[in-house]
Structures are given as structure tokens and as C-alpha cells.
Backbone as CSV, one residue per row, in Angstrom:
resi,resn,N_x,N_y,N_z,CA_x,CA_y,CA_z,C_x,C_y,C_z
1,MET,-4.367,9.378,-23.032,-5.592,10.083,-22.758,-7.040,9.751,-23.392
2,ASN,-7.176,9.073,-24.173,-8.526,8.449,-24.715,-9.022,7.329,-23.360
3,LYS,-8.008,6.741,-23.256,-8.188,5.594,-22.156,-8.489,6.220,-20.831
4,LEU,-7.960,7.145,-20.216,-8.402,7.872,-19.191,-9.907,8.620,-19.432
5,LEU,-10.138,9.460,-20.461,-11.334,9.629,-20.736,-12.789,8.457,-20.465
6,PHE,-12.103,7.237,-21.035,-13.060,6.230,-21.177,-13.283,5.985,-19.633
7,LEU,-12.180,5.740,-18.775,-12.666,5.405,-17.390,-13.206,6.566,-16.683
8,ILE,-13.182,7.884,-17.050,-13.801,8.886,-16.458,-15.285,8.847,-16.495
9,ASP,-15.427,8.858,-17.579,-16.673,8.713,-18.292,-17.666,7.342,-17.645
10,TYR,-16.902,6.355,-17.777,-17.651,5.526,-16.869,-17.871,4.987,-15.681
11,LEU,-17.146,5.721,-14.867,-17.142,5.864,-13.360,-18.043,7.196,-13.243
12,ILE,-18.272,7.798,-14.041,-19.511,9.134,-13.919,-20.815,8.594,-13.983
13,LYS,-20.613,7.791,-14.834,-22.082,7.225,-15.578,-22.533,6.126,-14.589
14,GLU,-21.892,5.314,-13.965,-21.918,4.227,-13.293,-22.677,5.133,-11.851
15,GLY,-21.804,5.810,-11.370,-22.317,6.506,-10.036,-23.471,7.655,-10.097
16,ASN,-24.346,7.972,-11.475,-24.966,8.875,-11.734,-24.340,10.268,-11.210
17,TYR,-23.166,10.497,-11.347,-22.442,11.971,-11.071,-22.645,12.785,-12.287
18,GLU,-22.360,13.940,-12.491,-22.430,14.805,-13.211,-20.712,15.527,-13.466
19,TYR,-20.606,16.181,-14.673,-19.171,16.535,-15.298,-19.434,17.852,-14.469
20,ASN,-18.144,18.163,-13.730,-18.456,19.778,-12.932,-17.473,20.642,-13.709
21,LYS,-17.605,22.229,-13.220,-16.959,22.870,-14.207,-15.255,22.597,-14.603
22,GLU,-14.827,22.045,-13.451,-13.238,22.407,-13.164,-12.891,20.827,-14.424
23,LEU,-13.746,19.947,-14.389,-13.260,18.724,-15.021,-13.704,19.158,-16.407
24,GLU,-14.420,19.846,-17.004,-14.793,20.362,-17.956,-13.821,20.974,-18.484
25,ASN,-13.366,21.906,-17.938,-12.249,22.831,-18.087,-10.594,22.107,-18.506
26,ALA,-10.566,21.109,-17.614,-9.272,20.308,-17.586,-9.520,19.319,-18.879
27,LEU,-10.650,19.045,-19.702,-10.873,18.303,-20.760,-10.682,19.288,-21.837
28,LYS,-11.235,20.403,-21.981,-10.604,21.495,-22.835,-9.510,21.739,-22.919
29,GLU,-8.591,21.571,-21.941,-7.183,21.903,-21.895,-6.354,20.816,-21.918
30,ASN,-6.811,19.726,-21.987,-5.776,18.349,-22.324,-5.215,18.217,-20.848
31,ASN,-5.728,18.387,-19.871,-4.653,18.867,-18.334,-4.957,17.358,-17.717
32,GLU,-4.393,16.219,-18.102,-4.009,15.230,-17.943,-3.858,14.446,-16.449
33,GLU,-3.058,15.265,-15.495,-3.182,15.156,-13.719,-4.512,15.491,-13.317
34,VAL,-4.999,16.481,-13.731,-6.109,17.149,-13.112,-7.287,15.768,-13.570
35,MET,-7.234,15.409,-14.759,-8.201,14.427,-14.948,-7.765,13.360,-14.100
36,TYR,-6.705,12.717,-14.051,-6.415,11.674,-13.153,-6.908,11.799,-11.974
37,ASN,-6.563,13.344,-11.424,-7.469,12.817,-9.996,-8.675,12.944,-9.682
38,TYR,-9.234,13.235,-10.997,-10.735,12.905,-10.896,-11.304,11.322,-11.188
39,PHE,-10.302,10.834,-11.939,-10.529,9.557,-12.145,-9.995,8.614,-10.832
40,ARG,-9.053,9.104,-10.125,-8.405,8.671,-8.661,-9.382,8.831,-7.813
41,TYR,-10.052,10.110,-7.869,-11.306,10.263,-6.731,-12.245,9.545,-6.769
42,LEU,-13.015,9.207,-7.942,-13.909,8.423,-8.430,-13.559,7.028,-8.178
43,MET,-12.655,6.505,-8.415,-11.929,4.992,-8.158,-12.118,4.664,-6.551
44,ASN,-11.355,6.090,-5.957,-11.413,5.707,-4.315,-12.519,5.844,-3.925
45,ILE,-13.794,6.358,-3.918,-14.945,6.014,-3.355,-16.071,5.092,-3.884
46,ARG,-15.294,4.495,-4.763,-16.262,2.945,-5.428,-16.216,1.997,-4.826
47,LEU,-17.608,1.492,-4.304,-17.718,0.358,-3.579,-17.373,-1.059,-4.473
48,PRO,-16.978,-1.881,-3.974,-16.530,-3.092,-4.444,-17.813,-3.751,-5.120
49,ASN,-18.227,-3.465,-6.242,-19.528,-3.790,-6.970,-18.739,-4.397,-7.909
50,ASN,-19.821,-5.263,-8.813,-19.176,-5.689,-10.025,-19.097,-4.856,-11.097
51,ILE,-17.894,-5.019,-11.866,-17.687,-4.206,-12.918,-17.210,-4.605,-14.226
52,SER,-17.284,-3.993,-15.386,-17.185,-4.632,-16.682,-15.854,-4.860,-16.501
53,GLU,-15.480,-5.939,-17.889,-14.331,-7.040,-17.768,-13.453,-5.322,-19.062
54,GLU,-14.427,-4.819,-19.503,-13.579,-4.172,-20.329,-13.335,-2.862,-19.474
55,TYR,-13.536,-2.283,-18.862,-13.714,-1.644,-17.787,-12.246,-1.769,-17.120
56,LEU,-12.278,-2.841,-16.820,-10.682,-3.292,-15.870,-9.246,-3.603,-17.059
57,LYS,-10.178,-3.660,-17.889,-9.014,-4.388,-18.945,-8.198,-2.981,-19.427
58,ILE,-9.157,-1.744,-19.673,-8.671,-0.413,-20.138,-7.836,-0.017,-18.488
59,GLU,-8.401,-0.174,-17.172,-7.861,0.500,-16.308,-6.105,0.105,-16.293
60,ASP,-6.136,-1.488,-16.094,-4.864,-1.912,-16.406,-3.983,-1.313,-17.132
61,GLU,-4.379,-1.425,-18.362,-3.586,-0.343,-19.587,-3.014,0.774,-19.253
62,TYR,-4.285,1.874,-18.830,-3.873,3.207,-18.227,-3.067,3.268,-17.188
63,LEU,-2.952,2.452,-16.019,-2.427,2.286,-15.265,-0.861,1.515,-15.361
64,GLN,-1.069,0.770,-16.294,0.476,0.227,-16.408,1.327,1.498,-17.658
65,GLU,0.627,2.050,-18.518,1.492,3.309,-18.880,1.793,4.319,-17.996
66,ARG,1.241,4.709,-17.049,1.588,5.603,-15.632,2.579,4.793,-15.422
67,LEU,2.775,4.028,-15.014,3.993,2.762,-14.331,5.034,3.139,-15.267
68,LYS,4.725,3.324,-16.321,6.336,3.231,-17.225,6.917,4.435,-17.136
69,ASN,5.989,5.766,-16.847,6.727,7.124,-16.485,7.382,6.931,-15.515
70,LYS,6.938,6.306,-14.347,7.734,6.310,-12.843,9.149,5.706,-12.981
71,ILE,9.859,6.610,-12.032,11.223,5.923,-11.815,10.971,4.878,-10.894
72,ILE,11.320,3.366,-11.456,11.416,2.320,-10.476,12.682,1.693,-9.914
73,THR,12.167,1.398,-8.775,13.446,1.488,-8.060,13.614,-0.294,-7.706
74,ASN,14.979,-1.036,-8.207,14.844,-2.481,-8.041,15.410,-2.672,-6.552
75,ILE,15.155,-3.498,-5.734,15.942,-4.347,-4.558,16.989,-4.036,-4.903
76,GLU,17.608,-4.885,-5.888,18.955,-4.814,-6.267,19.928,-3.522,-6.381
77,ASP,19.193,-1.990,-6.541,19.774,-1.260,-6.671,19.993,-0.404,-5.343
78,ILE,19.512,-0.989,-4.233,19.545,-0.440,-2.794,20.542,-1.302,-2.214
79,LYS,21.384,-0.576,-1.343,22.335,-1.304,-0.536,22.113,-1.795,0.746
80,PRO,22.402,-2.947,1.312,22.004,-2.982,2.436,22.630,-2.419,3.433
81,ILE,21.814,-2.381,4.650,22.282,-1.481,5.678,23.263,-2.679,6.674
82,ARG,22.829,-3.555,6.752,23.333,-5.032,7.505,22.742,-6.171,6.616
83,ASP,23.264,-7.302,7.046,22.729,-8.691,6.135,21.338,-8.569,6.155
84,ASN,20.909,-8.702,4.883,19.512,-8.686,4.503,18.486,-7.590,5.001
85,LEU,19.160,-6.441,5.561,18.147,-5.345,5.942,18.577,-4.236,5.240
86,TYR,17.678,-3.731,4.585,17.544,-2.330,3.876,16.622,-1.220,4.260
87,LEU,17.527,-0.215,4.151,16.440,1.268,4.608,16.406,2.103,3.084
88,TRP,15.086,2.258,2.762,14.930,3.087,1.927,13.713,4.150,1.658
89,GLN,13.979,4.955,1.480,13.401,6.279,1.713,12.463,6.554,0.219
90,GLY,11.037,6.155,-0.171,10.522,6.465,-1.333,9.532,6.224,-1.492
91,ASP,8.853,6.174,-2.548,7.509,5.725,-2.670,7.483,4.393,-3.041
92,ILE,6.507,3.727,-2.278,6.340,2.131,-1.949,5.968,1.459,-3.436
93,THR,5.147,2.392,-3.792,4.251,1.819,-5.454,5.339,1.637,-6.471
94,THR,6.392,2.387,-5.830,7.654,2.204,-7.240,8.505,1.433,-7.078
95,LEU,8.372,0.555,-6.110,9.374,-0.258,-5.460,8.941,-2.228,-6.253
96,ASN,10.041,-2.484,-7.142,10.303,-3.609,-7.807,11.006,-4.817,-6.643
97,ILE,9.438,-5.472,-5.995,10.228,-6.436,-4.997,9.367,-7.414,-5.017
98,ASP,9.287,-8.794,-4.443,8.138,-9.362,-3.916,7.076,-9.161,-3.556
99,ALA,7.549,-8.595,-2.533,5.926,-8.131,-2.183,6.257,-6.878,-1.035
100,VAL,5.194,-5.838,-0.891,5.111,-4.862,-0.312,3.665,-4.758,1.018
101,VAL,4.262,-4.134,1.934,3.040,-4.396,3.055,2.343,-3.004,3.022
102,ASN,1.113,-3.125,3.393,0.203,-1.862,2.906,-0.356,-1.962,4.387
103,ALA,-0.549,-1.078,5.117,-0.809,-0.438,6.686,-2.487,-0.278,6.345
104,ALA,-3.201,-1.325,6.305,-4.728,-1.145,6.255,-5.700,-0.782,7.288
105,ASN,-7.101,-0.814,6.991,-8.067,-0.704,8.197,-8.720,-2.044,8.160
106,SER,-9.547,-2.258,9.021,-9.784,-3.719,9.318,-10.841,-4.248,8.773
107,SER,-11.729,-3.366,7.634,-12.449,-3.718,6.619,-11.367,-4.386,5.376
108,MET,-10.300,-3.850,5.348,-9.061,-4.218,4.082,-9.463,-3.804,2.937
109,LEU,-10.229,-3.008,2.871,-11.238,-2.633,1.102,-10.642,-1.538,0.756
110,GLY,-9.155,-0.736,1.991,-8.789,0.490,0.968,-9.297,1.662,2.016
111,CYS,-8.953,2.874,1.625,-9.032,3.852,1.636,-10.228,4.913,1.091
112,PHE,-11.515,5.074,1.583,-12.403,5.703,0.720,-12.527,7.044,0.563
113,ILE,-11.655,7.910,1.524,-11.598,9.114,1.407,-10.653,9.515,0.119
114,PRO,-11.542,10.434,-0.970,-10.999,10.503,-2.354,-9.586,11.396,-1.952
115,LEU,-8.492,11.061,-2.917,-7.439,11.580,-2.665,-6.799,11.664,-1.423
116,HIS,-6.761,10.926,-0.641,-6.208,10.906,0.948,-4.663,10.438,0.761
117,LYS,-3.937,11.274,1.349,-2.768,10.914,1.627,-1.989,9.790,2.033
118,CYS,-2.953,8.848,2.656,-2.372,7.910,3.358,-1.957,6.778,2.595
119,ILE,-1.027,5.775,3.228,-0.232,4.875,2.318,-1.353,3.561,1.759
120,ASP,-2.775,3.165,2.339,-3.713,2.884,2.127,-4.147,3.412,0.769
121,ASN,-4.647,4.534,0.444,-4.997,5.129,-0.683,-3.703,5.080,-1.620
122,ALA,-2.606,5.179,-1.631,-1.896,5.285,-2.426,-1.792,4.014,-3.041
123,ILE,-1.257,3.072,-2.333,-1.303,1.656,-2.832,-2.724,1.056,-3.577
124,HIS,-4.087,1.349,-3.495,-5.168,1.070,-3.629,-4.975,2.024,-5.064
125,SER,-4.735,2.883,-5.177,-5.155,3.829,-6.468,-4.066,3.406,-7.432
126,ALA,-2.809,3.258,-7.032,-1.869,2.790,-8.105,-2.013,1.176,-8.633
127,SER,-2.546,0.381,-7.660,-2.890,-1.231,-8.048,-4.081,-1.023,-8.893
128,GLY,-5.140,-0.316,-8.609,-5.928,-0.448,-9.316,-7.609,-0.970,-8.859
129,THR,-8.491,-0.944,-9.568,-9.734,-1.654,-8.983,-9.754,-2.881,-8.635
130,ARG,-9.055,-3.782,-9.397,-8.925,-5.104,-9.264,-8.438,-5.421,-7.674
131,LEU,-7.871,-4.306,-6.963,-7.364,-4.950,-5.619,-8.619,-4.978,-4.471
132,ARG,-9.189,-3.852,-4.541,-10.375,-3.621,-3.918,-11.315,-5.156,-4.236
133,LEU,-11.705,-5.226,-5.260,-12.749,-6.356,-5.686,-12.157,-7.660,-5.125
134,CYS,-10.692,-7.849,-5.319,-10.060,-9.078,-4.737,-10.210,-8.931,-3.492
135,ILE,-10.028,-8.201,-2.619,-10.382,-8.013,-1.263,-11.727,-8.250,-0.415
136,ASN,-12.588,-7.962,-1.318,-13.820,-7.919,-0.609,-14.233,-9.392,-1.206
137,ASN,-13.584,-10.331,-2.332,-14.152,-11.390,-2.481,-13.252,-12.512,-1.494
138,ILE,-12.195,-12.066,-0.585,-11.477,-12.513,0.718,-12.507,-12.504,1.627
139,MET,-12.909,-11.146,2.004,-13.124,-10.887,3.352,-14.720,-10.946,3.257
140,LYS,-15.305,-10.867,2.161,-17.000,-11.227,2.479,-17.360,-10.451,3.529
141,GLY,-17.166,-9.513,3.411,-17.867,-8.308,4.778,-17.167,-8.592,5.674
142,LYS,-16.574,-9.344,6.503,-15.883,-9.699,7.665,-15.017,-8.310,7.412
143,THR,-14.031,-8.309,8.876,-13.298,-7.706,9.672,-11.814,-8.638,9.590
144,GLU,-11.034,-7.776,9.648,-9.755,-8.518,9.833,-9.224,-8.093,11.431
145,ASP,-8.452,-9.043,12.562,-8.102,-8.874,13.413,-6.900,-7.669,13.527
146,THR,-6.704,-6.920,14.426,-5.631,-5.938,14.699,-4.301,-7.237,14.629
147,GLY,-3.222,-6.896,13.866,-2.255,-7.772,14.220,-2.276,-8.621,13.182
148,LYS,-2.840,-9.195,12.443,-3.074,-9.871,11.513,-2.990,-9.482,9.984
149,CYS,-2.625,-10.536,8.938,-2.523,-9.955,7.700,-3.236,-10.957,6.806
150,ILE,-3.376,-10.401,5.464,-3.999,-11.139,4.013,-3.222,-10.848,3.250
151,ILE,-3.001,-11.772,2.257,-1.915,-11.546,0.754,-2.666,-11.169,-0.388
152,THR,-2.823,-10.700,-1.126,-3.027,-10.455,-2.605,-2.322,-10.053,-3.631
153,LYS,-2.557,-10.245,-4.807,-1.943,-10.123,-5.535,-1.542,-8.642,-5.819
154,ALA,-0.587,-7.963,-6.862,-0.155,-6.874,-6.467,-1.045,-5.569,-7.797
155,PHE,-1.247,-6.424,-8.780,-2.146,-6.286,-9.770,-0.914,-4.873,-10.501
156,ASN,-1.220,-3.678,-10.737,-0.552,-3.036,-11.365,0.415,-2.332,-10.683
157,LEU,1.104,-2.781,-9.460,2.419,-2.267,-8.828,3.502,-3.029,-9.460
158,PRO,4.794,-2.717,-9.332,5.895,-3.338,-9.794,6.015,-4.613,-8.888
159,SER,5.480,-4.596,-7.892,6.014,-5.805,-7.074,4.541,-6.808,-7.249
160,ARG,4.889,-8.058,-6.799,4.106,-9.585,-7.028,2.937,-9.264,-6.338
161,TYR,3.642,-9.227,-5.016,2.191,-9.449,-3.747,1.937,-7.958,-3.015
162,ILE,0.791,-7.761,-2.374,0.961,-7.182,-1.323,0.171,-7.559,-0.170
163,LEU,0.818,-7.374,0.965,0.466,-8.145,2.269,-0.135,-6.788,3.046
164,HIS,-1.447,-7.006,3.584,-1.965,-6.213,4.122,-2.652,-6.378,5.612
165,THR,-1.748,-5.346,6.840,-1.833,-6.118,7.819,-2.914,-4.303,8.648
166,VAL,-3.487,-4.883,9.912,-4.014,-3.853,10.161,-3.097,-3.708,11.738
167,GLY,-2.939,-2.481,11.808,-2.106,-1.943,12.949,-2.677,-1.493,13.855
168,PRO,-2.573,-1.297,15.572,-3.151,-0.669,16.007,-3.466,0.805,15.985
169,ILE,-4.672,1.172,16.276,-5.002,2.688,16.740,-4.605,3.069,18.149
170,ILE,-4.034,4.395,18.293,-3.472,4.937,19.370,-4.266,5.915,19.896
171,GLN,-5.329,5.767,21.083,-6.308,6.769,21.592,-5.588,7.602,22.285
172,ASN,-4.894,7.171,23.418,-4.514,8.310,24.432,-2.708,8.065,24.584
173,SER,-2.415,7.080,25.022,-0.816,6.596,25.328,-0.851,5.031,24.528
174,VAL,0.364,5.163,24.588,0.457,3.573,24.125,0.500,2.543,25.313
175,SER,-0.328,1.583,25.102,-0.049,0.182,25.986,0.998,-0.868,25.175
176,LYS,0.832,-1.562,26.609,1.787,-2.955,26.353,0.906,-3.867,24.994
177,LYS,-0.249,-4.161,25.148,-1.366,-4.184,24.203,-1.080,-3.746,22.941
178,ASP,-0.755,-2.406,22.691,-0.488,-1.927,21.614,0.755,-2.725,21.396
179,GLU,1.716,-2.262,21.630,3.262,-2.880,21.481,3.115,-4.289,20.860
180,GLU,2.252,-4.996,21.745,2.406,-6.288,21.073,1.399,-6.465,19.760
181,LEU,0.614,-5.841,19.474,-0.274,-5.638,18.505,0.871,-5.168,16.928
182,LEU,1.375,-4.369,17.338,2.210,-3.526,16.260,3.173,-4.765,15.767
183,TYR,3.925,-5.586,16.947,5.008,-6.666,16.746,4.569,-7.712,15.904
184,ASN,3.137,-8.180,16.174,2.084,-9.110,15.771,2.183,-8.757,14.263
185,CYS,1.856,-7.408,13.843,1.750,-7.261,12.421,2.983,-7.451,11.487
186,TYR,4.113,-7.176,12.178,5.530,-7.265,11.264,5.754,-8.989,11.143
187,LYS,5.393,-9.845,12.596,5.753,-10.967,12.418,4.673,-11.641,11.533
188,SER,3.248,-11.360,11.458,2.177,-12.256,10.680,2.868,-12.144,9.230
189,CYS,2.934,-10.868,8.727,3.670,-10.244,7.799,4.881,-11.275,6.793
190,LEU,6.023,-11.437,7.838,6.700,-12.292,7.487,6.410,-13.816,8.019
191,GLU,5.754,-14.515,8.543,5.341,-15.461,8.410,4.641,-16.074,7.126
192,MET,3.431,-15.273,6.558,3.093,-15.117,5.353,3.834,-15.008,4.049
193,ALA,5.075,-14.348,4.279,5.971,-14.444,3.463,6.359,-15.492,3.173
194,LYS,7.068,-16.161,4.426,7.577,-17.659,4.428,6.694,-18.558,3.494
195,ASP,5.530,-18.546,4.128,4.593,-19.424,3.612,4.258,-19.598,1.928
196,ASN,4.484,-18.528,1.454,4.522,-17.897,0.346,5.607,-17.489,-0.716
197,ASN,6.815,-18.266,0.081,8.054,-18.241,-0.549,8.578,-17.178,-1.326
198,ILE,7.746,-15.920,-0.306,8.601,-14.359,-0.759,9.669,-14.101,-0.382
199,LYS,10.714,-13.780,-1.425,12.013,-13.471,-0.665,12.588,-12.246,-0.421
200,SER,11.583,-11.419,-0.869,11.936,-9.879,-0.389,10.653,-9.192,0.244
201,ILE,10.960,-8.551,0.769,9.708,-7.352,1.267,10.046,-6.458,1.717
202,ALA,8.861,-5.079,1.530,8.927,-3.923,1.929,7.865,-3.677,2.838
203,PHE,8.564,-3.012,4.168,7.674,-2.864,5.082,7.294,-1.351,5.137
204,CYS,6.034,-0.561,5.308,5.840,1.037,5.501,5.894,0.746,7.020
205,CYS,5.992,2.069,7.242,5.818,2.396,8.881,4.344,2.220,9.666
206,ILE,4.146,0.857,9.890,2.805,0.496,10.292,2.376,1.193,11.228
207,SER,0.869,2.074,11.258,0.587,2.565,12.262,0.911,4.024,12.840
208,THR,2.085,4.459,12.358,2.618,5.875,12.630,1.791,6.814,11.702
209,GLY,1.251,6.709,11.152,0.133,7.576,10.726,-1.155,8.024,11.064
210,GLU,-2.293,7.637,10.582,-3.249,7.946,10.764,-3.830,7.070,12.383
211,PHE,-2.918,6.064,12.205,-3.334,5.572,13.533,-2.521,6.178,14.971
212,ARG,-1.541,6.781,14.640,-0.999,7.679,15.727,0.023,6.913,16.834
213,PHE,0.758,5.823,16.412,1.609,5.205,16.810,3.032,5.923,17.173
214,PRO,3.572,6.365,18.451,4.567,6.904,18.023,5.994,6.465,17.149
215,ASN,6.444,7.565,16.377,7.447,6.859,15.561,8.594,6.449,15.880
216,LYS,8.998,6.640,17.189,10.661,6.051,17.835,10.097,4.918,18.148
217,GLU,8.997,4.507,19.108,8.761,3.315,19.629,8.411,2.136,18.390
218,ALA,7.801,2.679,17.339,7.089,2.090,16.282,8.356,1.272,15.760
219,SER,9.389,2.137,15.220,10.436,1.564,14.618,11.308,0.645,15.537
220,GLN,11.533,0.928,16.454,12.141,-0.057,17.448,11.360,-0.935,17.579
221,ILE,10.266,-1.579,17.498,9.266,-2.443,17.686,9.358,-3.393,15.946
222,ALA,9.525,-2.186,15.158,9.757,-3.263,13.866,10.776,-3.852,13.695
223,VAL,12.185,-3.113,14.013,13.459,-3.675,14.000,13.598,-5.160,14.736
224,ASN,13.259,-4.935,16.211,12.769,-5.780,17.081,12.058,-7.377,16.474
225,ALA,10.883,-7.437,15.752,10.246,-7.955,15.230,10.960,-8.771,13.986
226,VAL,11.382,-7.937,13.454,12.193,-8.477,12.086,13.744,-9.510,12.738
227,LYS,14.303,-8.873,13.521,15.554,-9.673,13.951,14.703,-10.705,14.795
228,ASP,13.719,-10.560,15.425,13.026,-12.035,15.921,12.992,-13.012,15.090
229,PHE,12.226,-12.653,13.833,11.694,-13.491,12.813,13.153,-14.262,12.355
230,LEU,14.276,-13.525,12.023,15.137,-13.761,11.073,15.744,-14.890,12.019
231,TYR,15.958,-14.742,13.073,16.917,-15.642,14.120,16.196,-16.572,14.478
232,ASN,15.004,-16.816,14.553,13.940,-17.728,14.740,13.706,-18.758,13.563
233,THR,13.853,-18.160,12.496,13.473,-19.324,11.363,14.602,-19.307,10.738
234,LYS,15.755,-18.719,11.034,16.755,-18.284,9.671,16.180,-18.573,8.024
235,TYR,15.271,-17.954,8.190,14.504,-18.083,6.648,15.272,-16.570,5.861
236,ASP,15.580,-17.476,4.805,16.366,-16.263,3.587,15.773,-15.474,3.086
237,ILE,15.565,-13.944,3.524,14.540,-13.093,2.678,15.147,-11.554,3.052
238,LYS,14.960,-11.297,2.139,15.544,-9.361,2.056,14.766,-8.592,2.573
239,ILE,14.887,-7.891,3.522,13.594,-6.782,4.360,14.075,-5.481,4.100
240,VAL,13.289,-4.505,3.695,13.213,-3.250,3.245,12.631,-2.481,4.108
241,PHE,12.989,-1.497,5.075,12.031,-0.702,5.745,11.980,0.411,5.018
242,ASN,10.831,0.838,4.572,10.628,1.660,3.676,9.913,3.103,4.604
243,VAL,10.778,4.002,4.481,10.449,5.335,5.231,10.053,6.191,3.946
244,PHE,9.221,7.260,4.369,8.690,8.507,3.680,9.229,9.755,4.189
245,LYS,8.908,9.965,5.550,9.614,10.809,6.132,11.279,11.130,6.773
246,ASP,11.807,12.311,6.760,12.843,12.169,6.951,13.582,11.912,8.426
247,LEU,12.438,12.135,9.383,12.527,11.621,10.975,12.275,10.214,10.733
248,ASP,11.448,9.258,10.120,11.239,8.164,10.315,12.986,7.507,9.626
249,TYR,13.507,7.777,8.751,14.899,7.606,8.138,16.056,7.391,9.243
250,LYS,16.099,8.656,10.026,16.967,8.765,10.835,16.760,7.826,12.268
251,LEU,15.785,7.464,12.214,15.148,6.676,13.643,15.564,5.285,13.099
252,TYR,15.325,4.994,11.652,15.880,3.334,11.384,17.105,3.541,11.683
253,TYR,17.565,4.624,10.691,19.168,4.763,10.366,19.864,3.962,11.825
254,ASN,19.634,5.063,12.632,20.276,4.878,13.872,20.133,3.514,14.706
255,ILE,18.651,2.909,14.761,18.590,1.463,15.244,19.472,0.406,14.454
256,LEU,19.408,0.506,13.113,20.080,-0.757,12.059,21.564,-0.431,12.348
257,LYS,22.043,0.923,12.254,23.560,1.083,12.360,24.149,0.543,13.661
């Protein structure tokens, strides 16, 4: 609790914010979940400016403590649905695997909407402030093209790496170009994995959330891209299709079976 108090106090003072009544009540009642949400809120909105090593050290310790209280899933515990292909429904930030894929936006800096329920926010919140700082050093104010990806450490996730890719945003209907760009997201991530000797990777459902790509079409493109990569490269890698919704589980299950 003392670590969480330190983190909240640091971010409030840094941003010249004020303690509001709800936070004050949470402090009095030792309500850690309410306090954690305030910490996450402040972390989500923070720009990738320099920050003290003391803060980063304490944040790492706190996030690692939270991780110990979560149920971690090892890829060895997941039964393959066919050779080297896995289907798993759950929280990608609790998956112990070589790499997880993040559906990012073109800035790559993570979601700045506090407590947003997108996967970009979930991954950055669980990984910690170091992730946004790391990406800022890579991007240097530039944006990433749709269909491409970058690789970073996973910091406070159970995984070793995060591959961040930019999926297509659907405005009206899905075009042929949109399909190609989504295919390229999977292809780029798999090529990056191969280049970095990554032997297991978990894909989220890229572009199907805030970017509005239809789930059925997206799942078929994802599986096609993965199968093509495995056939063309013969690279030995375990690939997990990570889903959150029951709808996506059914779609992937029917395709893979």
C-alpha cells in the first residue's frame, strides 16, 4: 500500500493535480482497488516525459506484486487446437509466453484515455510507465504505418516481449486494401518474431475493437496469414489466438477445427 501511495502522490504532484474527495475517502478506508484505478488513471494520461529512477523502481515493484496475485497461464498449459496453433480465451496480460501482440495506434505510445477498456490501455497499464518511455525513444515523434510493427520489452508483463502493430481503421465498409493491411499486421509480427528468435507468440484480435473491423472477416484473415507464414517459412513457432469475447472464440474455433 505504501508503494501505491508513493506512486499516486508522485504523479499528482508532478501534474499539479489535486486530491479529490473520492480518492481521499479511499485513502481513509484503505480501498486499494479505488486507489489503483486512480494510479492507473494518472499513468494513462501521463506524457512520455522523463521521470525519476526512484519512481520507476517503485512502480516496477508494485506492478510485480500485483502480478503475483494474478492467475498466470503458461503456454504449456494450453492444449493446441492443431499443430503449433492454439486458441485461448483470457487476459493477454496474464499470459506467460515469449511475446504478446498489442493492437496499437499509429503513435505507438499507448492509449491516453484513462481506464479505457481497449487492449492497448490494458497492456500499457500492466506493463508500466517504462513501456511508453521506451516506445517514445523508438518513435521519436514519428508515426508507424498501418500493417507494420515494432518490438519492445514487456517490462512488468509475464511475457518477454510486446509486438506493437497498427491495424486498419474501418470507416464504412471493408475494402480490399483494409484486408491486405490487416493481413500485413500478422505477417509483420511473425517476421519480427522470427528475426528475434521468438518461439511463442499470442495475437489479440487486431482491429476488431475500436477500429471496427468485422470479427468474422478479421478472424479468417488472421488464420490465413498465420498459415501462410508457417507454410512459407517452416519456422517453428507456437501461435496463440487470444480472444476475449465468446463470439471470437466461436469464430476461431470453427475456422481452426
